[in-house]
Short mmCIF file of C-alpha atoms in Angstrom, two decimals:
data_model
loop_
_atom_site.label_atom_id
_atom_site.label_comp_id
_atom_site.label_asym_id
_atom_site.label_seq_id
_atom_site.Cartn_x
_atom_site.Cartn_y
_atom_site.Cartn_z
CA MET K 112 0.00 0.00 0.00
CA GLU K 113 1.41 3.38 -0.99
CA THR K 114 1.62 6.34 1.39
CA GLN K 115 -1.18 8.09 -0.53
CA ASP K 116 -3.53 5.15 0.21
CA LYS K 117 -2.79 5.06 3.95
CA GLU K 118 -4.46 7.22 6.55
CA VAL K 119 -1.51 8.97 8.18
CA LEU K 120 -2.30 11.23 11.12
CA GLY K 121 -0.04 13.78 12.80
CA PHE K 122 3.52 12.52 12.90
CA GLY K 123 3.56 9.10 11.27
CA PHE K 124 0.61 7.58 13.13
CA LEU K 125 -1.13 4.92 11.02
CA PRO K 126 -4.27 3.84 12.92
CA GLY K 127 -4.88 1.06 10.38
CA GLU K 128 -1.56 -0.59 11.25
CA GLY K 129 -1.57 -0.29 15.04
CA GLU K 130 -3.45 1.64 17.69
CA HIS K 131 -0.62 2.38 20.17
CA HIS K 132 0.17 6.07 19.84
CA PHE K 133 0.75 9.29 21.75
CA LEU K 134 -1.38 12.43 21.68
CA VAL K 135 0.13 15.88 22.04
CA THR K 136 -2.61 18.26 23.14
CA ILE K 137 -1.80 21.88 22.39
CA PRO K 138 -4.56 24.16 23.74
CA PRO K 139 -5.06 27.65 22.29
CA LYS K 140 -2.61 30.03 23.96
CA SER K 141 -5.42 32.06 25.47
CA GLU K 142 -6.87 29.01 27.28
CA ASP K 143 -3.91 27.18 28.79
CA ASP K 144 -0.19 27.70 29.23
CA SER K 145 0.67 23.97 29.17
CA VAL K 146 1.07 21.27 26.53
CA TYR K 147 -0.04 17.74 27.43
CA MET K 148 1.47 14.47 26.21
CA SER K 149 -0.36 11.21 26.78
CA GLU K 150 0.12 7.59 25.72
CA HIS K 151 -2.79 5.55 24.35
CA PHE K 152 -3.17 1.89 23.43
CA GLU K 153 -6.44 2.32 21.51
CA TRP K 154 -7.40 4.77 18.78
CA ASP K 155 -10.71 6.58 19.08
CA GLU K 156 -11.70 8.06 15.71
CA SER K 157 -14.12 10.55 17.26
CA ASP K 158 -12.54 13.95 17.95
CA GLU K 159 -15.23 14.66 20.53
CA ARG K 160 -14.60 11.43 22.45
CA ARG K 161 -10.81 12.00 22.40
CA GLU K 162 -11.36 15.51 23.78
CA LEU K 163 -13.72 14.19 26.46
CA HIS K 164 -11.27 11.46 27.50
CA PHE K 165 -8.54 14.10 27.67
CA ALA K 166 -10.68 16.46 29.78
CA LEU K 167 -11.61 13.68 32.19
CA GLY K 168 -8.17 12.18 32.42
CA LYS K 169 -5.54 14.88 32.74
CA ASN K 170 -4.29 13.11 35.87
CA ASP K 171 -4.92 9.53 34.77
CA SER K 172 -2.33 6.90 34.02
CA LYS K 173 -2.14 7.80 30.31
CA MET K 174 -0.74 11.28 30.93
CA ARG K 175 3.05 11.22 30.60
CA VAL K 176 4.04 14.87 30.90
CA VAL K 177 2.56 18.33 31.28
CA LEU K 178 5.02 20.80 29.84
CA PRO K 179 4.89 24.58 30.24
CA ARG K 180 4.19 26.14 26.85
CA LEU K 181 7.37 28.23 26.96
CA LYS K 182 9.40 25.03 27.22
CA TRP K 183 7.29 23.35 24.54
CA ASP K 184 7.99 26.27 22.22
CA GLU K 185 11.72 25.63 22.70
CA ILE K 186 11.52 21.98 21.54
CA ALA K 187 8.64 22.05 19.04
CA GLU K 188 10.68 22.99 15.97
CA ALA K 189 13.58 20.62 16.77
CA THR K 190 11.27 17.64 17.28
CA LYS K 191 9.26 18.47 14.16
CA ALA K 192 12.46 18.67 12.11
CA GLU K 193 13.79 15.36 13.49
CA PHE K 194 10.57 13.43 12.95
CA ASN K 195 9.90 14.91 9.50
CA ARG K 196 13.48 14.19 8.37
CA ARG K 197 12.97 10.53 9.20
CA LEU K 198 9.45 10.43 7.73
CA ARG K 199 10.73 11.93 4.45
CA LYS K 200 13.57 9.43 4.36
CA GLU K 201 10.98 6.63 4.48
CA GLY K 202 8.74 8.28 1.88
CA GLU K 203 6.02 9.03 4.44
CA LEU K 204 3.92 12.18 4.83
CA THR K 205 5.31 14.79 7.22
CA GLY K 206 3.56 16.30 10.24
CA GLN K 207 2.92 19.69 11.85
CA TRP K 208 2.40 20.80 15.43
CA GLN K 209 -0.91 22.64 15.59
CA THR K 210 -3.50 23.68 18.14
CA GLY K 211 -5.63 20.73 19.21
CA GLN K 212 -4.68 17.07 19.48
CA VAL K 213 -1.82 15.85 17.31
CA PRO K 214 -1.39 12.05 17.09
CA VAL K 215 2.21 10.86 17.16
CA ALA K 216 3.46 7.41 16.13
CA ARG K 217 4.36 5.16 19.07
CA LEU K 218 8.13 5.35 18.68
CA PHE K 219 8.22 9.08 17.92
CA GLY K 220 6.03 9.60 20.98
CA LYS K 221 8.53 7.80 23.18
CA GLU K 222 11.31 10.05 21.88
CA LEU K 223 9.27 13.22 22.31
CA VAL K 224 8.23 12.40 25.87
CA LEU K 225 11.84 11.55 26.77
CA LEU K 226 12.95 15.03 25.71
CA ALA K 227 9.99 16.62 27.51
CA TRP K 228 10.88 14.74 30.71
CA ALA K 229 14.45 16.02 30.42
CA ILE K 230 13.38 19.66 30.32
CA GLU K 231 10.18 19.75 32.42
CA ASP K 232 12.06 20.77 35.60
CA ALA K 233 15.26 22.04 33.97
CA ASP K 234 16.54 25.59 33.78
CA PRO K 235 15.26 26.93 30.42
CA ALA K 236 18.82 27.99 29.56
CA LYS K 237 19.74 24.28 29.41
CA ILE K 238 17.10 23.34 26.83
CA PRO K 239 19.44 23.81 23.81
CA THR K 240 21.90 21.40 25.47
CA ALA K 241 19.09 18.90 26.06
CA ILE K 242 18.08 19.12 22.39
CA ARG K 243 21.69 18.57 21.23
CA ASN K 244 22.10 15.59 23.54
CA TRP K 245 18.72 14.15 22.52
CA ARG K 246 19.73 14.46 18.86
CA GLY K 247 23.00 12.76 19.75
CA LEU K 248 21.19 9.61 20.84
CA ALA K 249 20.17 6.95 18.33
CA PRO K 250 16.40 6.39 18.21
CA GLU K 251 16.86 2.98 19.86
CA GLU K 252 18.69 4.61 22.76
CA ARG K 253 15.85 7.07 23.18
CA TRP K 254 13.29 4.22 23.15
CA TRP K 255 15.24 2.29 25.77
CA LEU K 256 15.56 5.34 28.04
CA PHE K 257 11.85 6.04 27.67
CA THR K 258 10.96 2.43 28.51
CA MET K 259 13.11 2.36 31.64
CA THR K 260 11.89 5.77 32.81
CA ASN K 261 8.26 5.07 32.02
CA ALA K 262 8.27 1.81 33.97
CA ALA K 263 9.45 3.51 37.16
CA THR K 264 8.32 7.13 36.96
CA GLY K 265 6.13 7.52 33.87
CA HIS K 266 3.12 9.29 35.35
CA ALA K 267 2.93 13.01 34.57
CA VAL K 268 2.38 14.04 38.19
CA THR K 269 3.50 11.29 40.56
CA GLY K 270 6.65 10.44 38.59
CA ARG K 271 7.91 13.98 38.27
CA ASP K 272 11.40 14.94 39.49
CA LYS K 273 12.43 11.58 40.90
CA GLY K 274 14.29 8.44 39.96
CA TRP K 275 14.79 7.87 36.26
CA ARG K 276 13.05 11.16 35.39
CA LYS K 277 15.64 13.09 37.37
CA ALA K 278 18.45 10.99 35.84
CA VAL K 279 17.19 11.72 32.32
CA ARG K 280 17.14 15.44 33.10
CA TYR K 281 20.77 15.40 34.26
CA ALA K 282 21.90 13.14 31.42
CA LEU K 283 20.48 15.40 28.73
CA THR K 284 20.97 18.85 30.26
CA GLU K 285 24.30 18.52 32.08
CA ASN K 286 26.37 16.64 29.51
CA PRO K 287 26.98 18.73 26.38
CA VAL K 288 27.62 16.83 23.15
CA SER K 289 29.60 18.44 20.35
CA GLY K 290 27.95 19.12 17.00
CA SER K 291 30.17 16.58 15.22
CA ASP K 292 28.98 13.81 17.58
CA VAL K 293 25.37 14.58 16.70
CA GLU K 294 26.01 14.63 12.94
CA SER K 295 27.82 11.28 13.00
CA ARG K 296 24.89 9.70 14.86
CA LYS K 297 22.36 10.85 12.24
CA GLU K 298 23.84 8.33 9.82
CA MET K 299 22.73 5.50 12.13
CA ASP K 300 19.03 5.36 11.19
CA PHE K 301 17.78 1.80 11.36
CA GLY K 302 14.70 1.95 9.14
CA LEU K 303 11.92 2.88 11.52
CA PHE K 304 9.24 2.12 8.95
CA ARG K 305 10.82 -0.80 7.08
CA GLN K 306 8.98 -4.06 7.28
CA GLY K 307 10.56 -7.54 7.19
#
């Protein structure tokens, strides 16, 4: 099936191929100063039902991180560029961050939440370092770090600023990587969308 025949939502999410995904909820700036990232194992095609589930469950187990909008604004372009670069490489449609709910493919969601965890309690001046270090990790390293962190401290509220979440913050914000290290790692893509 060609890309044009597939229903691709947000950043690489294909509900026809698997329902596990993340939702990035970006409220209008006048209504809320936070961006919400949640993990879902089922896809609900109804916008109204997704919005209702979000409204009822901001503190439920699906919510992974609540990020201040100012910090979101610092990482939005870098994450969009990274995900779209990889989507283009695989011949897939690219995505955009926009007001409302943006579905994100399962693996991209893990990477995005990892970066958000790193900066949620960090000094804003360290966000560029976090982005460089995040880019310096191979996607598989990001997935592994997400999995370990999520298992122990994955809840948006109760997991904040402890254990693995705190370790991720220090690892990405306190350990600057040079630009050449990041560029050499970009060559290590492992075919995120290739099938057997």
